[in-house]
Coordinates of C-alpha atoms and ligand atoms in Angstrom, one line a residue:
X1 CA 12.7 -6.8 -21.5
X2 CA 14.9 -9.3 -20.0
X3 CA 16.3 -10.4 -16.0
X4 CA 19.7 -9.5 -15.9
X5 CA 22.5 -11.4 -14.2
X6 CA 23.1 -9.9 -10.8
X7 CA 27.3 -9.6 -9.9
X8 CA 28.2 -10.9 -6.6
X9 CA 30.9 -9.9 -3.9
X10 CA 34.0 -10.7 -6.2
X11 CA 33.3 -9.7 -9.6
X12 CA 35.5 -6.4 -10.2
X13 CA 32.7 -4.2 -11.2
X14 CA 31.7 -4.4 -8.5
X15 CA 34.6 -2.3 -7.0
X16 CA 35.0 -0.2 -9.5
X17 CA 34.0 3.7 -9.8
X18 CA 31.1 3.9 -12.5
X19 CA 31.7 6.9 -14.7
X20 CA 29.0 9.8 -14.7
X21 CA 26.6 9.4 -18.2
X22 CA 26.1 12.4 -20.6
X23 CA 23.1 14.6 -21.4
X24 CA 23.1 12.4 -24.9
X25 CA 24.0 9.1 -22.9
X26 CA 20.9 9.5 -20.6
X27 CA 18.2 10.0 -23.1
X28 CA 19.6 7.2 -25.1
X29 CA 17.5 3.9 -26.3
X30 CA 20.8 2.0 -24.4
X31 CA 20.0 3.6 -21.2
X32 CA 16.3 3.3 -21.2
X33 CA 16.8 -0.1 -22.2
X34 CA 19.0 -0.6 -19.0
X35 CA 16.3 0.9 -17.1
X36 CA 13.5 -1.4 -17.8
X37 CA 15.9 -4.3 -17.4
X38 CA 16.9 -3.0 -13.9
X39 CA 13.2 -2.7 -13.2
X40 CA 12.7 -6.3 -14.4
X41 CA 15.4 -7.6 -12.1
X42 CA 15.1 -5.7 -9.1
X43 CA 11.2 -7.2 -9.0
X44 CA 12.2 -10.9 -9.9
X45 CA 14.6 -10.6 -6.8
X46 CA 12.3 -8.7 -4.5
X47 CA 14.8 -6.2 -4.0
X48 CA 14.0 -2.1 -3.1
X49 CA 17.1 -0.7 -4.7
X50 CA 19.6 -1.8 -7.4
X51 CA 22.4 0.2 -8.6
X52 CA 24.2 -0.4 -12.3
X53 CA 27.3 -1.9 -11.2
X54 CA 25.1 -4.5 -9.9
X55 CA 24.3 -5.6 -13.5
X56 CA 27.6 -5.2 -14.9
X57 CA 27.2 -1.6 -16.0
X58 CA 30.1 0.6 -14.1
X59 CA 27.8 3.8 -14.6
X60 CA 26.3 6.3 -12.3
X61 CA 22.8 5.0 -12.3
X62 CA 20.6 3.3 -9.6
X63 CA 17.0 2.7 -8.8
X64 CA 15.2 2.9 -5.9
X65 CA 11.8 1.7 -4.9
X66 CA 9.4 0.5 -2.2
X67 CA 5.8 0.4 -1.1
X68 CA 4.2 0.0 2.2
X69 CA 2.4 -3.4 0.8
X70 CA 5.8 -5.0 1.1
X71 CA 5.6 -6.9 4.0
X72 CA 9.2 -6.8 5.0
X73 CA 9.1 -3.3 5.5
X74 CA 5.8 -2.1 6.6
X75 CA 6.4 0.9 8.8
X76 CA 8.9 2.3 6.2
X77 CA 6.2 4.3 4.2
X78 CA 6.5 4.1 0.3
X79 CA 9.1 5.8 -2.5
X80 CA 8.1 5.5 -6.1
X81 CA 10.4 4.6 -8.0
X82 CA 13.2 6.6 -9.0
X83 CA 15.8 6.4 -11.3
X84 CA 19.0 8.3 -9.6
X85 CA 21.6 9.5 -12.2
X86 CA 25.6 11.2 -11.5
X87 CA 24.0 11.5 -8.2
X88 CA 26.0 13.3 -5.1
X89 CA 25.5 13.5 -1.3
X90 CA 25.6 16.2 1.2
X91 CA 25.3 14.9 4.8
X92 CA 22.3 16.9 6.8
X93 CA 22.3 15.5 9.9
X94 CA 25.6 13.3 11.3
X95 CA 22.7 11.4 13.5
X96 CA 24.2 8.1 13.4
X97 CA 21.3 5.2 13.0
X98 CA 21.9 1.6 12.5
X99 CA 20.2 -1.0 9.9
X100 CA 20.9 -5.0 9.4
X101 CA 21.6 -4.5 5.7
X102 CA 21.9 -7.2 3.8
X103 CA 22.6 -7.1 -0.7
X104 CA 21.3 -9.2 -3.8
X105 CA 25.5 -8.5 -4.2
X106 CA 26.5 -10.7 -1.0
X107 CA 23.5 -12.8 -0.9
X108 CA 22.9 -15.3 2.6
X109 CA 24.7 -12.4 4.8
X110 CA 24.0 -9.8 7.0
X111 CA 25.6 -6.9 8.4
X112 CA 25.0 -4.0 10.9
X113 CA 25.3 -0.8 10.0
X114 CA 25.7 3.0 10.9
X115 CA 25.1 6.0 8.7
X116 CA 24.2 9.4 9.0
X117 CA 20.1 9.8 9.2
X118 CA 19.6 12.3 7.0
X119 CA 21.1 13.5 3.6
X120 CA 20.4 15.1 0.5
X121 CA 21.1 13.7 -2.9
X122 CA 21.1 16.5 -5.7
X123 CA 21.2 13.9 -9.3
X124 CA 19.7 13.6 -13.1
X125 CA 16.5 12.4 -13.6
X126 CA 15.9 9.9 -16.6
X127 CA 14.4 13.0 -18.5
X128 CA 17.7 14.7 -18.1
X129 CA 16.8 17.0 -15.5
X130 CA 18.4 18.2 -12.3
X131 CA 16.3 17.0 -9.0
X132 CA 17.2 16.6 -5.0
X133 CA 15.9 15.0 -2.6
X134 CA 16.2 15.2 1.3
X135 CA 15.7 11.1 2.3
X136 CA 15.9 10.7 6.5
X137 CA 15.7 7.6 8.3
X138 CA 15.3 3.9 6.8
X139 CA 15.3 5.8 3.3
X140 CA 18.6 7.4 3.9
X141 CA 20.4 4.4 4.9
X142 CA 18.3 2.7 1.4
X143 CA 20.0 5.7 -0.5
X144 CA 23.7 5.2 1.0
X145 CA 23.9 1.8 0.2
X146 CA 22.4 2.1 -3.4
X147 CA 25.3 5.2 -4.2
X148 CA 27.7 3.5 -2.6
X149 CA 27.6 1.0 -5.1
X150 CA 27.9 3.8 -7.9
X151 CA 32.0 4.1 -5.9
X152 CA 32.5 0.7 -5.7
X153 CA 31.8 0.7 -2.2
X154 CA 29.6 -2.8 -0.5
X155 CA 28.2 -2.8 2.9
X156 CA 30.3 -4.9 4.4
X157 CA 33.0 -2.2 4.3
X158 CA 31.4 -0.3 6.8
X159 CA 30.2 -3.3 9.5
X160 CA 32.6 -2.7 12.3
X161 CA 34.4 -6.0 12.7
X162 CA 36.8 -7.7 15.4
X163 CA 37.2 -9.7 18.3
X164 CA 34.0 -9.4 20.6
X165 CA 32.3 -7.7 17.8
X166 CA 28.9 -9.7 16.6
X167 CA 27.6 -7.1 13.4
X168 CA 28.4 -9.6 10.8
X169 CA 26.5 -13.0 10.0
X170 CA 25.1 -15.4 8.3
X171 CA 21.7 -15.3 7.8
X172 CA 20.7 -18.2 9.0
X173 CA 22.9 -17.5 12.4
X174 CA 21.3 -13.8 12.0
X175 CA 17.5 -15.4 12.4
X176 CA 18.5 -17.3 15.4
X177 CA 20.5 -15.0 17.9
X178 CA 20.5 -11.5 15.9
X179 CA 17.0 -10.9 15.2
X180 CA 16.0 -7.0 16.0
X181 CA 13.3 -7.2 19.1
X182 CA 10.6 -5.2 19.2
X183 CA 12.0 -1.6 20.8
X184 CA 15.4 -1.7 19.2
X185 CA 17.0 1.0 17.5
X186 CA 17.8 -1.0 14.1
X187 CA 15.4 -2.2 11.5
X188 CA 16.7 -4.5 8.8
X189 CA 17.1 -3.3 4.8
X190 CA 18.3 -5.1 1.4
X191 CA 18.7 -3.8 -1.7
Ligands
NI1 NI1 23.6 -3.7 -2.4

């Protein structure tokens, strides 16, 4: 077992497309490897998602994982972890719905964002078999981000930016004039 070294905002791999894995490539001892690593680091930097690419593997792999004892998100429910392989996504519902996301890729920023609420992901499982899942709400928006990653795709190419425009921070700035209140329509997520 052993932390990895997360990429930040940057390094190329982390722009790059990471190429779908065989039937032979997903059962192997290099992939489970990779997996117990991910797990490794994703807990050592608290965070509920971590895609390949992140670790400076340009593959279609990512994890996913929260539970409702994490304090930081204690509304959202709980998703065991999963281990989403050559993963694709069919929009459900266009709904658009907004989350301060934030990324162990771009760490000390935040950034609003809109996606569509509900989506299904059809993938490989780690025993090589076909799964899908229909994620809505904060766990759609946890999905999106994750994939993107898998396209070389960060968050903060989706914040709408510009003059009068106040959706990208700091984090420090973020805690002081940004903060959700109680009632909004956005909740905050980080992979
Ligand atoms: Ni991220």
């Amino acid at each position: 077992m052993a932390i990895r070294k997360v990429a930040r905002m940057g390094h190329p791999v982390l722009r790059q497309k990471g190429r779908k894995l065989s039937a032979k490539e997903i059962q192997s001892p290099e992939i489970r490897q990779l997996v117990t690593d991910m797990i490794e680091t994703m807990d050592e930097y608290g965070g509920i998602g971590l895609a390949a690419p992140q670790v400076h593997e340009s593959i279609q792999l990512a994890l996913l994982g929260f539970d409702e004892e994490s304090d930081r998100y204690p509304e959202m429910g709980n998703q065991d972890l999963l281990v989403v392989i050559n993963p694709t996504v069919t929009v459900l519902d266009k709904t658009p719905q907004s989350f301060w996301e934030g990324c162990l890729s771009v760490p000390g920023l935040r950034g609003l964002v809109t996606r569509p609420r509900k989506i299904r992901v059809d993938f490989t499982d780690l025993e090589g078999k076909p799964q899908s899942i229909e994620p809505e709400g904060f766990l759609a928006t946890v999905f999106q981000h994750e994939l993107d990653h898998l396209d070389g795709i960060l968050y903060i190419d989706r914040v709408e930016q510009g003059p009068g425009v106040t959706k990208f921070a700091f984090q420090e700035e973020y805690d002081r004039y940004l903060t959700p209140e109680p009632g909004d329509e956005v909740g905050e997520m980080d992979d």
